[in-house]
Amino acid sequence: MGIQGMELFAIAVVIILFMAVLKQFGIFEPMSSFEDESSDSDLELSTVRHQPEGLDQLQLQTKFTRKELQSLYRGFKNECPSGMVDEETFKTIYSQFFPQGDATTYAHFLFNAFDMDRNGSIRFEDFVIGLSVLLRGSVTEKLNWAFNLYDINKDGYVTKEEMLAIMTSIYDMMGRYTYPCVRDEAPSEHVDKFFQKMDKNRDGVVTIEEFIETCQKDENIMNSMQLFENVI
Amino acid sequence: MAAGVAAWLPFARAAAIGWMPVANLPMPVAPAGKNKRQDEMIILNVSGRRFETWRNTLDRYPDTLLGSSEKEFFYNEETKEYFFDRDPDVFRSVLNFYRTGKLHYPRYECISSYDEELAFFGIISEIIGDCCYEEYKDRKRENAERLMDDQEDNKDAKPPNMTCRETMWRAFENPHTSTMALVFYYVTGFFIAVSVITNVVETVPCGTSPNQKEVPCGERYTVAFFCMDTACVMIFTVEYLMRLFAAPSRYRFMRSVMSIIDVVAILPYYIGLVMTDNEDVSGAFVTLRVFRVFRIFKFSRHSQGLRILGYTLKSCASELGFLLFSLTMAIIIFATVMFYAEKGSSSSKFTSIPASFWYTIVTMTTLGYGDMVPKTIAGKIFGSICSLSGVLVIALPVPVIVSNFSRIYHQNQRADKRRAQKMQKARLARIRISKQGTSNAFLHSKRNGLFSEAPEFTQLPYKMNLSEQSSTEEDQRLNKSTSLLESQHHHLLHCLEKTTNHEFVDQQYYQQSYLEAGLQNYPSRSPSLSSRDGVSGTCCTRRSKKQHAPLQNASGPAHMQPLTQVHAHPRGLQELSTIHIQPLSTSRSSLNMRVDEPASLNCQSSQITTAIISIPTPPVTTSDGDAHLRAGPAHQNVVKVSAL
């Protein structure tokens, strides 16, 4: 009787095991040449480091003093040793200030407002230039910055949808446990109020001129713009 | 708030400018920065080794020695540095904690010296980072055990006035306490041995009577064995009853393993007494006799090693389970394969797959009885693979079990593991509390912020007390306790509240007030802020029901808004729920009063309740948030309504 059925199978199993053992010992390497090239490409530089521009250049670009820039950089570098903040890290950092709510959406908008060259990470220059506008800029510059924040697609117009997204993200930061309870219509009501105030020609969008003009007439807003002068 | 992101707080505050155009309410005043010494370097001289760091690095943790003003005690005027006469090596870890926010435990350091340094610098050990925490806890546990062993030698001094019951229990648990206990210990041990030997010898064939086959001794000397058995069982029963009597918690004792073993050991005898010569149940009775062998487990009270073995097996349950599971899988696979491989051969013993299980088990455990052997080539090949893999599968979990046993045996860990569980829970609880502390800190300071921004209300005739007395010294104490960093963070959260016109409350209050929301009737919203007459009537009727006036909104839903009340009076919440709101009183805003001062509230409040309500710029429906004083005098649209 010849080899048949289970015996064939048994012999096949034995051969496979044998091959596996040989491969383990490195004696037998089938098709290894094809695999070598692909494995090297997985090796990548995992750390990207970024060095900021010199202190003097930054002094020219911003309105901070040398000492302030030094202190800002030290804090920045402490948190982000690689010199750049990516969006996830940024969201984590910003969320720590608002433990009760969910700050990630607003952090996303904020990130886009700071990341001026839209490369997905904030370098120290972006950080410090943004801060310079916010803390040492004129009221018009600050208002410009705020408008830029609201204008999500940076087309120069703030539509109701964009404003609603921003408003919802601000309300999200409040979290669940608030008094009174945040109703679902609260953001859109707030947006309606905002548009009532800002949109002078009732065309459904707010332009930068309407925005600046309305804000300059509103005392509250003017006062509060000065609020954070002494942050640094 | 993690101190590591303290550097980003200025950024977060600056970014708050983005909320300003959207907000409808005026923003609160920013906390004044103290004199800007932020970039100052300070020198810490620890036993001669100088460490230098920025001042605001240390300020990140204001409740430690270095972060608070306590370090001024160590300031040396001549050398302009802070001198600490402590170990510089451990100080490295301490200072790194300030720098990086993570506390590490160096392995070469002695645990007690490290603990002392932490205690000196005011750092709690629970915040040791996860990377070092296991090591730290292990060392601490070993240290505690060592201390305990030393202490146990001193524990033999018997405390006086122990009741008879307690003495007995102590004697049972620890035979070395008195001679009586020792005697008892040996006697029971002896009888356990006698009982076990009796059971064994009972079955030995005992000489032959002529023309009869061999009978076991048990049937030959029935009476003798019966007497022996009775004596043993009597002793065991007495012992069990005595233990039951002495046990501090009888219920728990009855549920313990040892007592179950005791019961199982003596029960067959009694059952045997009850069921006498009934033929049908004698078969079951014979089975019951098997349980007599459980008496041997009673030895585990006498042997520490046995107890540890049992404990090891219990603690290695997962490894044993893995062993069993993998063995079962392998058995099924190989049995199937062997069955089909041997199907062809004639007179094969492998009649079915379950029949092949026996072969597989015998082969995998390398027993090899030889009662079933494969005859075909395929069968032999698979059989050899089976035995090789059996060795591997069994060899894998065994070292784990062995090492477990040796570890437990050496450390004698049973009670400590239970204690370690509690510590772990306590640690997690503490970390959770400190994380909640951020949001709670804000709510706490909101409540206290009432005082710092509303000086004119100290003139009110009744005292507005929330949790502390409102006196100026208290104000300063409160202000000092929050660092600049915290106050800036709170200011930021405050701005957010103003932007959205909602307030942060804590979870408790939220659940309470919105659970009861359904129970209360909402009177209609009245947006007007005028003071109303007729409050005195309702006021006093309200007083007669409850003892404090709720803080109400002008136009909000008419249940309470006592953010402040929540924290001060946990029991006040109960009262909240049953306050019925009179329709007339919705427009009143009155300040909280202490629950324990009903007398002064009586009808003074009806005349004197003063309301500060801020009208936001679009005076429509958004005045929900703000009957608080925080919208204080600095803002223009504050309306002081003095009620009738």
PDB file of N, CA, C and O in Angstrom, chain A residues 10 14 74 78-79 90 96-98 100 106 114 127 131 134 150 167 170-171 174 176-181 190 193 224 227-228 231-232, chain B residues 1-2 4-5 8-11 17-22 24 28 36 54 60 381 489 493 499-500 502-505 507 510 514 553 561 622:
ATOM      1  N   ALA A  10       0.497  13.666   7.371  1.00  0.00           N
ATOM      2  CA  ALA A  10       1.494  13.611   8.445  1.00  0.00           C
ATOM      3  C   ALA A  10       2.861  13.968   7.924  1.00  0.00           C
ATOM      4  O   ALA A  10       3.619  14.725   8.541  1.00  0.00           O
ATOM      5  N   VAL A  14       5.383  17.081   8.952  1.00  0.00           N
ATOM      6  CA  VAL A  14       6.771  16.903   9.384  1.00  0.00           C
ATOM      7  C   VAL A  14       7.701  17.792   8.573  1.00  0.00           C
ATOM      8  O   VAL A  14       8.609  18.430   9.107  1.00  0.00           O
ATOM      9  N   ARG A  74      11.560  79.432  27.911  1.00  0.00           N
ATOM     10  CA  ARG A  74      11.857  78.395  28.903  1.00  0.00           C
ATOM     11  C   ARG A  74      10.611  77.599  29.226  1.00  0.00           C
ATOM     12  O   ARG A  74      10.633  76.374  29.304  1.00  0.00           O
ATOM     13  N   ASN A  78      10.067  73.672  28.215  1.00  0.00           N
ATOM     14  CA  ASN A  78       9.841  72.720  29.296  1.00  0.00           C
ATOM     15  C   ASN A  78       8.696  71.782  28.963  1.00  0.00           C
ATOM     16  O   ASN A  78       8.754  70.593  29.216  1.00  0.00           O
ATOM     17  N   GLU A  79       7.648  72.357  28.401  1.00  0.00           N
ATOM     18  CA  GLU A  79       6.502  71.527  28.086  1.00  0.00           C
ATOM     19  C   GLU A  79       6.704  70.735  26.809  1.00  0.00           C
ATOM     20  O   GLU A  79       6.225  69.623  26.690  1.00  0.00           O
ATOM     21  N   PHE A  90      -1.308  69.996  22.114  1.00  0.00           N
ATOM     22  CA  PHE A  90      -1.931  71.274  22.404  1.00  0.00           C
ATOM     23  C   PHE A  90      -3.286  71.081  23.064  1.00  0.00           C
ATOM     24  O   PHE A  90      -3.636  71.739  24.042  1.00  0.00           O
ATOM     25  N   GLN A  96      -6.294  70.875  30.251  1.00  0.00           N
ATOM     26  CA  GLN A  96      -6.000  70.802  31.673  1.00  0.00           C
ATOM     27  C   GLN A  96      -6.494  72.036  32.410  1.00  0.00           C
ATOM     28  O   GLN A  96      -6.642  71.999  33.623  1.00  0.00           O
ATOM     29  N   PHE A  97      -6.735  73.088  31.676  1.00  0.00           N
ATOM     30  CA  PHE A  97      -7.220  74.284  32.346  1.00  0.00           C
ATOM     31  C   PHE A  97      -8.722  74.253  32.550  1.00  0.00           C
ATOM     32  O   PHE A  97      -9.255  75.079  33.278  1.00  0.00           O
ATOM     33  N   PHE A  98      -9.385  73.341  31.876  1.00  0.00           N
ATOM     34  CA  PHE A  98     -10.838  73.296  31.979  1.00  0.00           C
ATOM     35  C   PHE A  98     -11.239  71.876  32.340  1.00  0.00           C
ATOM     36  O   PHE A  98     -11.689  71.117  31.487  1.00  0.00           O
ATOM     37  N   GLN A 100     -13.639  70.657  33.928  1.00  0.00           N
ATOM     38  CA  GLN A 100     -15.015  70.195  34.006  1.00  0.00           C
ATOM     39  C   GLN A 100     -15.636  69.928  32.653  1.00  0.00           C
ATOM     40  O   GLN A 100     -16.606  69.202  32.550  1.00  0.00           O
ATOM     41  N   TYR A 106     -12.575  73.574  21.077  1.00  0.00           N
ATOM     42  CA  TYR A 106     -12.093  74.955  21.092  1.00  0.00           C
ATOM     43  C   TYR A 106     -10.592  75.005  20.921  1.00  0.00           C
ATOM     44  O   TYR A 106     -10.061  75.900  20.258  1.00  0.00           O
ATOM     45  N   PHE A 114      -3.414  79.870  15.882  1.00  0.00           N
ATOM     46  CA  PHE A 114      -2.003  80.126  16.152  1.00  0.00           C
ATOM     47  C   PHE A 114      -1.110  79.595  15.057  1.00  0.00           C
ATOM     48  O   PHE A 114      -0.049  80.152  14.790  1.00  0.00           O
ATOM     49  N   PHE A 127       3.930  80.750  18.323  1.00  0.00           N
ATOM     50  CA  PHE A 127       3.440  80.940  19.683  1.00  0.00           C
ATOM     51  C   PHE A 127       3.686  82.362  20.153  1.00  0.00           C
ATOM     52  O   PHE A 127       2.785  83.043  20.644  1.00  0.00           O
ATOM     53  N   LEU A 131       1.110  85.504  20.811  1.00  0.00           N
ATOM     54  CA  LEU A 131       1.009  86.110  22.140  1.00  0.00           C
ATOM     55  C   LEU A 131       1.299  87.597  22.083  1.00  0.00           C
ATOM     56  O   LEU A 131       0.712  88.385  22.822  1.00  0.00           O
ATOM     57  N   LEU A 134      -1.768  89.305  21.135  1.00  0.00           N
ATOM     58  CA  LEU A 134      -2.812  89.273  22.158  1.00  0.00           C
ATOM     59  C   LEU A 134      -2.479  90.144  23.345  1.00  0.00           C
ATOM     60  O   LEU A 134      -3.379  90.696  23.982  1.00  0.00           O
ATOM     61  N   TYR A 150     -12.532  83.306  14.720  1.00  0.00           N
ATOM     62  CA  TYR A 150     -13.887  82.897  14.407  1.00  0.00           C
ATOM     63  C   TYR A 150     -14.019  82.438  12.963  1.00  0.00           C
ATOM     64  O   TYR A 150     -14.850  81.594  12.654  1.00  0.00           O
ATOM     65  N   MET A 167     -19.214  78.747  19.035  1.00  0.00           N
ATOM     66  CA  MET A 167     -20.008  78.915  20.252  1.00  0.00           C
ATOM     67  C   MET A 167     -20.234  77.584  20.933  1.00  0.00           C
ATOM     68  O   MET A 167     -20.143  77.464  22.152  1.00  0.00           O
ATOM     69  N   ILE A 170     -17.256  76.600  22.808  1.00  0.00           N
ATOM     70  CA  ILE A 170     -17.085  77.335  24.065  1.00  0.00           C
ATOM     71  C   ILE A 170     -18.017  76.763  25.128  1.00  0.00           C
ATOM     72  O   ILE A 170     -17.640  76.566  26.276  1.00  0.00           O
ATOM     73  N   TYR A 171     -19.260  76.481  24.729  1.00  0.00           N
ATOM     74  CA  TYR A 171     -20.178  75.929  25.713  1.00  0.00           C
ATOM     75  C   TYR A 171     -19.763  74.542  26.148  1.00  0.00           C
ATOM     76  O   TYR A 171     -20.014  74.127  27.271  1.00  0.00           O
ATOM     77  N   MET A 174     -17.805  74.263  29.259  1.00  0.00           N
ATOM     78  CA  MET A 174     -18.422  74.417  30.568  1.00  0.00           C
ATOM     79  C   MET A 174     -18.698  73.062  31.202  1.00  0.00           C
ATOM     80  O   MET A 174     -18.745  72.940  32.411  1.00  0.00           O
ATOM     81  N   ARG A 176     -20.917  69.541  32.072  1.00  0.00           N
ATOM     82  CA  ARG A 176     -22.305  69.208  32.382  1.00  0.00           C
ATOM     83  C   ARG A 176     -22.830  69.935  33.594  1.00  0.00           C
ATOM     84  O   ARG A 176     -24.007  70.238  33.682  1.00  0.00           O
ATOM     85  N   TYR A 177     -21.947  70.150  34.538  1.00  0.00           N
ATOM     86  CA  TYR A 177     -22.458  70.611  35.828  1.00  0.00           C
ATOM     87  C   TYR A 177     -22.412  72.117  35.886  1.00  0.00           C
ATOM     88  O   TYR A 177     -21.453  72.715  36.324  1.00  0.00           O
ATOM     89  N   THR A 178     -23.423  72.718  35.368  1.00  0.00           N
ATOM     90  CA  THR A 178     -23.475  74.176  35.348  1.00  0.00           C
ATOM     91  C   THR A 178     -24.799  74.604  35.924  1.00  0.00           C
ATOM     92  O   THR A 178     -25.759  73.845  35.996  1.00  0.00           O
ATOM     93  N   TYR A 179     -24.820  75.877  36.291  1.00  0.00           N
ATOM     94  CA  TYR A 179     -26.106  76.405  36.670  1.00  0.00           C
ATOM     95  C   TYR A 179     -26.347  77.661  35.883  1.00  0.00           C
ATOM     96  O   TYR A 179     -25.536  78.590  35.969  1.00  0.00           O
ATOM     97  N   PRO A 180     -27.395  77.912  35.209  1.00  0.00           N
ATOM     98  CA  PRO A 180     -28.406  76.915  34.880  1.00  0.00           C
ATOM     99  C   PRO A 180     -27.896  75.929  33.856  1.00  0.00           C
ATOM    100  O   PRO A 180     -26.870  76.161  33.227  1.00  0.00           O
ATOM    101  N   CYS A 181     -28.624  74.901  33.665  1.00  0.00           N
ATOM    102  CA  CYS A 181     -28.163  73.834  32.792  1.00  0.00           C
ATOM    103  C   CYS A 181     -28.050  74.343  31.366  1.00  0.00           C
ATOM    104  O   CYS A 181     -28.902  75.102  30.903  1.00  0.00           O
ATOM    105  N   HIS A 190     -27.237  82.262  21.449  1.00  0.00           N
ATOM    106  CA  HIS A 190     -26.130  83.187  21.639  1.00  0.00           C
ATOM    107  C   HIS A 190     -25.622  83.691  20.298  1.00  0.00           C
ATOM    108  O   HIS A 190     -25.309  84.865  20.121  1.00  0.00           O
ATOM    109  N   LYS A 193     -27.922  86.274  18.902  1.00  0.00           N
ATOM    110  CA  LYS A 193     -27.693  87.567  19.535  1.00  0.00           C
ATOM    111  C   LYS A 193     -26.467  88.251  18.975  1.00  0.00           C
ATOM    112  O   LYS A 193     -26.449  89.453  18.722  1.00  0.00           O
ATOM    113  N   SER A 224     -12.923  94.822  28.199  1.00  0.00           N
ATOM    114  CA  SER A 224     -12.394  93.487  28.472  1.00  0.00           C
ATOM    115  C   SER A 224     -11.192  93.175  27.617  1.00  0.00           C
ATOM    116  O   SER A 224     -10.385  92.327  27.965  1.00  0.00           O
ATOM    117  N   LEU A 227      -8.082  93.570  29.457  1.00  0.00           N
ATOM    118  CA  LEU A 227      -8.033  92.862  30.733  1.00  0.00           C
ATOM    119  C   LEU A 227      -6.728  92.136  30.952  1.00  0.00           C
ATOM    120  O   LEU A 227      -6.256  91.997  32.066  1.00  0.00           O
ATOM    121  N   PHE A 228      -6.165  91.631  29.885  1.00  0.00           N
ATOM    122  CA  PHE A 228      -5.048  90.724  30.081  1.00  0.00           C
ATOM    123  C   PHE A 228      -3.724  91.386  29.767  1.00  0.00           C
ATOM    124  O   PHE A 228      -2.792  90.731  29.342  1.00  0.00           O
ATOM    125  N   VAL A 231      -0.477  89.958  31.756  1.00  0.00           N
ATOM    126  CA  VAL A 231      -0.357  88.517  31.938  1.00  0.00           C
ATOM    127  C   VAL A 231       1.102  88.078  31.988  1.00  0.00           C
ATOM    128  O   VAL A 231       1.477  87.213  32.753  1.00  0.00           O
ATOM    129  N   ILE A 232       1.908  88.673  31.172  1.00  0.00           N
ATOM    130  CA  ILE A 232       3.324  88.262  31.192  1.00  0.00           C
ATOM    131  C   ILE A 232       4.079  89.264  32.042  1.00  0.00           C
ATOM    132  O   ILE A 232       4.112  90.435  31.715  1.00  0.00           O
TER     133      ILE A 232
ATOM    134  N   MET B   1      -4.521  71.539  38.996  1.00  0.00           N
ATOM    135  CA  MET B   1      -3.870  71.803  37.703  1.00  0.00           C
ATOM    136  C   MET B   1      -2.433  71.345  37.786  1.00  0.00           C
ATOM    137  O   MET B   1      -1.744  71.619  38.726  1.00  0.00           O
ATOM    138  N   ALA B   2      -2.001  70.605  36.797  1.00  0.00           N
ATOM    139  CA  ALA B   2      -0.626  70.122  36.812  1.00  0.00           C
ATOM    140  C   ALA B   2       0.303  71.314  36.735  1.00  0.00           C
ATOM    141  O   ALA B   2       0.132  72.198  35.920  1.00  0.00           O
ATOM    142  N   GLY B   4       3.119  71.359  35.646  1.00  0.00           N
ATOM    143  CA  GLY B   4       3.889  71.354  34.427  1.00  0.00           C
ATOM    144  C   GLY B   4       3.301  72.286  33.384  1.00  0.00           C
ATOM    145  O   GLY B   4       4.020  72.874  32.581  1.00  0.00           O
ATOM    146  N   VAL B   5       2.004  72.444  33.390  1.00  0.00           N
ATOM    147  CA  VAL B   5       1.424  73.327  32.386  1.00  0.00           C
ATOM    148  C   VAL B   5       1.231  74.723  32.927  1.00  0.00           C
ATOM    149  O   VAL B   5       0.604  75.548  32.304  1.00  0.00           O
ATOM    150  N   TRP B   8       1.938  77.419  30.673  1.00  0.00           N
ATOM    151  CA  TRP B   8       1.016  77.740  29.603  1.00  0.00           C
ATOM    152  C   TRP B   8      -0.163  78.561  30.074  1.00  0.00           C
ATOM    153  O   TRP B   8      -1.011  78.943  29.276  1.00  0.00           O
ATOM    154  N   LEU B   9      -0.242  78.774  31.359  1.00  0.00           N
ATOM    155  CA  LEU B   9      -1.374  79.560  31.848  1.00  0.00           C
ATOM    156  C   LEU B   9      -1.419  80.954  31.248  1.00  0.00           C
ATOM    157  O   LEU B   9      -2.495  81.401  30.843  1.00  0.00           O
ATOM    158  N   PRO B  10      -0.316  81.646  31.118  1.00  0.00           N
ATOM    159  CA  PRO B  10      -0.400  82.960  30.467  1.00  0.00           C
ATOM    160  C   PRO B  10      -0.965  82.862  29.054  1.00  0.00           C
ATOM    161  O   PRO B  10      -1.727  83.702  28.614  1.00  0.00           O
ATOM    162  N   PHE B  11      -0.598  81.797  28.377  1.00  0.00           N
ATOM    163  CA  PHE B  11      -1.094  81.613  27.029  1.00  0.00           C
ATOM    164  C   PHE B  11      -2.609  81.411  27.039  1.00  0.00           C
ATOM    165  O   PHE B  11      -3.331  82.005  26.232  1.00  0.00           O
ATOM    166  N   ILE B  17      -8.949  86.173  25.100  1.00  0.00           N
ATOM    167  CA  ILE B  17      -9.417  87.345  24.368  1.00  0.00           C
ATOM    168  C   ILE B  17     -10.388  86.928  23.275  1.00  0.00           C
ATOM    169  O   ILE B  17     -11.249  87.697  22.857  1.00  0.00           O
ATOM    170  N   GLY B  18     -10.251  85.679  22.840  1.00  0.00           N
ATOM    171  CA  GLY B  18     -11.168  85.208  21.817  1.00  0.00           C
ATOM    172  C   GLY B  18     -12.615  85.139  22.294  1.00  0.00           C
ATOM    173  O   GLY B  18     -13.533  85.094  21.487  1.00  0.00           O
ATOM    174  N   TRP B  19     -12.819  85.121  23.609  1.00  0.00           N
ATOM    175  CA  TRP B  19     -14.194  85.040  24.093  1.00  0.00           C
ATOM    176  C   TRP B  19     -14.823  86.416  24.222  1.00  0.00           C
ATOM    177  O   TRP B  19     -16.050  86.519  24.312  1.00  0.00           O
ATOM    178  N   MET B  20     -14.002  87.407  24.289  1.00  0.00           N
ATOM    179  CA  MET B  20     -14.509  88.729  24.669  1.00  0.00           C
ATOM    180  C   MET B  20     -15.581  89.281  23.741  1.00  0.00           C
ATOM    181  O   MET B  20     -16.613  89.745  24.212  1.00  0.00           O
ATOM    182  N   PRO B  21     -15.375  89.222  22.432  1.00  0.00           N
ATOM    183  CA  PRO B  21     -16.422  89.807  21.580  1.00  0.00           C
ATOM    184  C   PRO B  21     -17.725  89.042  21.655  1.00  0.00           C
ATOM    185  O   PRO B  21     -18.771  89.567  21.310  1.00  0.00           O
ATOM    186  N   VAL B  22     -17.642  87.798  22.101  1.00  0.00           N
ATOM    187  CA  VAL B  22     -18.831  86.964  22.097  1.00  0.00           C
ATOM    188  C   VAL B  22     -19.627  87.134  23.378  1.00  0.00           C
ATOM    189  O   VAL B  22     -20.825  86.898  23.411  1.00  0.00           O
ATOM    190  N   ASN B  24     -21.614  88.494  26.524  1.00  0.00           N
ATOM    191  CA  ASN B  24     -22.605  89.544  26.711  1.00  0.00           C
ATOM    192  C   ASN B  24     -22.498  90.215  28.052  1.00  0.00           C
ATOM    193  O   ASN B  24     -23.154  91.207  28.304  1.00  0.00           O
ATOM    194  N   PRO B  28     -14.884  89.771  34.779  1.00  0.00           N
ATOM    195  CA  PRO B  28     -14.407  90.118  36.110  1.00  0.00           C
ATOM    196  C   PRO B  28     -13.001  90.693  36.056  1.00  0.00           C
ATOM    197  O   PRO B  28     -12.290  90.534  35.069  1.00  0.00           O
ATOM    198  N   LYS B  36       6.760  91.544  40.492  1.00  0.00           N
ATOM    199  CA  LYS B  36       7.201  90.569  39.497  1.00  0.00           C
ATOM    200  C   LYS B  36       8.606  90.106  39.798  1.00  0.00           C
ATOM    201  O   LYS B  36       9.568  90.632  39.267  1.00  0.00           O
ATOM    202  N   TRP B  54      14.916  78.545  39.486  1.00  0.00           N
ATOM    203  CA  TRP B  54      14.115  79.754  39.418  1.00  0.00           C
ATOM    204  C   TRP B  54      13.138  79.766  40.578  1.00  0.00           C
ATOM    205  O   TRP B  54      12.672  78.739  41.033  1.00  0.00           O
ATOM    206  N   ARG B  60       5.458  76.484  42.079  1.00  0.00           N
ATOM    207  CA  ARG B  60       4.421  75.679  41.461  1.00  0.00           C
ATOM    208  C   ARG B  60       3.638  74.862  42.462  1.00  0.00           C
ATOM    209  O   ARG B  60       2.505  74.484  42.190  1.00  0.00           O
ATOM    210  N   ILE B 381       3.753   9.268  14.010  1.00  0.00           N
ATOM    211  CA  ILE B 381       4.299  10.619  13.836  1.00  0.00           C
ATOM    212  C   ILE B 381       3.548  11.594  14.726  1.00  0.00           C
ATOM    213  O   ILE B 381       4.140  12.396  15.468  1.00  0.00           O
ATOM    214  N   HIS B 489      -5.859  81.212  37.380  1.00  0.00           N
ATOM    215  CA  HIS B 489      -6.635  80.149  36.753  1.00  0.00           C
ATOM    216  C   HIS B 489      -8.112  80.331  37.030  1.00  0.00           C
ATOM    217  O   HIS B 489      -8.956  80.144  36.152  1.00  0.00           O
ATOM    218  N   LEU B 493     -11.406  80.816  34.491  1.00  0.00           N
ATOM    219  CA  LEU B 493     -12.654  80.066  34.488  1.00  0.00           C
ATOM    220  C   LEU B 493     -13.839  81.006  34.685  1.00  0.00           C
ATOM    221  O   LEU B 493     -14.911  80.804  34.119  1.00  0.00           O
ATOM    222  N   THR B 499     -18.690  84.560  29.800  1.00  0.00           N
ATOM    223  CA  THR B 499     -18.913  84.514  28.356  1.00  0.00           C
ATOM    224  C   THR B 499     -20.170  83.735  28.032  1.00  0.00           C
ATOM    225  O   THR B 499     -20.976  84.142  27.201  1.00  0.00           O
ATOM    226  N   THR B 500     -20.328  82.593  28.697  1.00  0.00           N
ATOM    227  CA  THR B 500     -21.459  81.765  28.339  1.00  0.00           C
ATOM    228  C   THR B 500     -22.661  82.022  29.205  1.00  0.00           C
ATOM    229  O   THR B 500     -23.724  81.472  28.951  1.00  0.00           O
ATOM    230  N   HIS B 502     -23.295  81.010  32.081  1.00  0.00           N
ATOM    231  CA  HIS B 502     -23.659  79.885  32.930  1.00  0.00           C
ATOM    232  C   HIS B 502     -22.575  79.734  33.968  1.00  0.00           C
ATOM    233  O   HIS B 502     -21.506  80.271  33.802  1.00  0.00           O
ATOM    234  N   GLU B 503     -22.902  79.003  35.008  1.00  0.00           N
ATOM    235  CA  GLU B 503     -21.910  78.885  36.069  1.00  0.00           C
ATOM    236  C   GLU B 503     -21.513  77.448  36.282  1.00  0.00           C
ATOM    237  O   GLU B 503     -22.315  76.547  36.108  1.00  0.00           O
ATOM    238  N   PHE B 504     -20.305  77.278  36.742  1.00  0.00           N
ATOM    239  CA  PHE B 504     -19.876  75.955  37.158  1.00  0.00           C
ATOM    240  C   PHE B 504     -20.500  75.647  38.506  1.00  0.00           C
ATOM    241  O   PHE B 504     -20.468  76.469  39.407  1.00  0.00           O
ATOM    242  N   VAL B 505     -21.048  74.460  38.610  1.00  0.00           N
ATOM    243  CA  VAL B 505     -21.467  74.021  39.936  1.00  0.00           C
ATOM    244  C   VAL B 505     -20.869  72.649  40.142  1.00  0.00           C
ATOM    245  O   VAL B 505     -20.359  72.062  39.207  1.00  0.00           O
ATOM    246  N   GLN B 507     -20.996  68.591  41.207  1.00  0.00           N
ATOM    247  CA  GLN B 507     -21.849  67.499  40.730  1.00  0.00           C
ATOM    248  C   GLN B 507     -23.014  67.260  41.662  1.00  0.00           C
ATOM    249  O   GLN B 507     -24.129  67.006  41.242  1.00  0.00           O
ATOM    250  N   TYR B 510     -25.710  69.832  41.295  1.00  0.00           N
ATOM    251  CA  TYR B 510     -26.370  69.675  40.009  1.00  0.00           C
ATOM    252  C   TYR B 510     -27.396  68.560  40.078  1.00  0.00           C
ATOM    253  O   TYR B 510     -28.536  68.723  39.657  1.00  0.00           O
ATOM    254  N   TYR B 514     -31.469  69.283  40.026  1.00  0.00           N
ATOM    255  CA  TYR B 514     -32.221  68.916  38.847  1.00  0.00           C
ATOM    256  C   TYR B 514     -33.053  67.667  39.051  1.00  0.00           C
ATOM    257  O   TYR B 514     -33.936  67.380  38.263  1.00  0.00           O
ATOM    258  N   ASN B 553     -33.320  83.881  41.682  1.00  0.00           N
ATOM    259  CA  ASN B 553     -33.040  84.680  40.504  1.00  0.00           C
ATOM    260  C   ASN B 553     -34.146  85.647  40.269  1.00  0.00           C
ATOM    261  O   ASN B 553     -35.269  85.460  40.675  1.00  0.00           O
ATOM    262  N   GLN B 561     -30.772  78.932  43.720  1.00  0.00           N
ATOM    263  CA  GLN B 561     -29.500  79.088  43.051  1.00  0.00           C
ATOM    264  C   GLN B 561     -28.390  79.191  44.091  1.00  0.00           C
ATOM    265  O   GLN B 561     -27.516  80.023  43.967  1.00  0.00           O
ATOM    266  N   THR B 622     -31.373  86.873  29.882  1.00  0.00           N
ATOM    267  CA  THR B 622     -30.089  86.256  30.203  1.00  0.00           C
ATOM    268  C   THR B 622     -29.588  86.550  31.589  1.00  0.00           C
ATOM    269  O   THR B 622     -28.437  86.367  31.883  1.00  0.00           O
TER     270      THR B 622
END
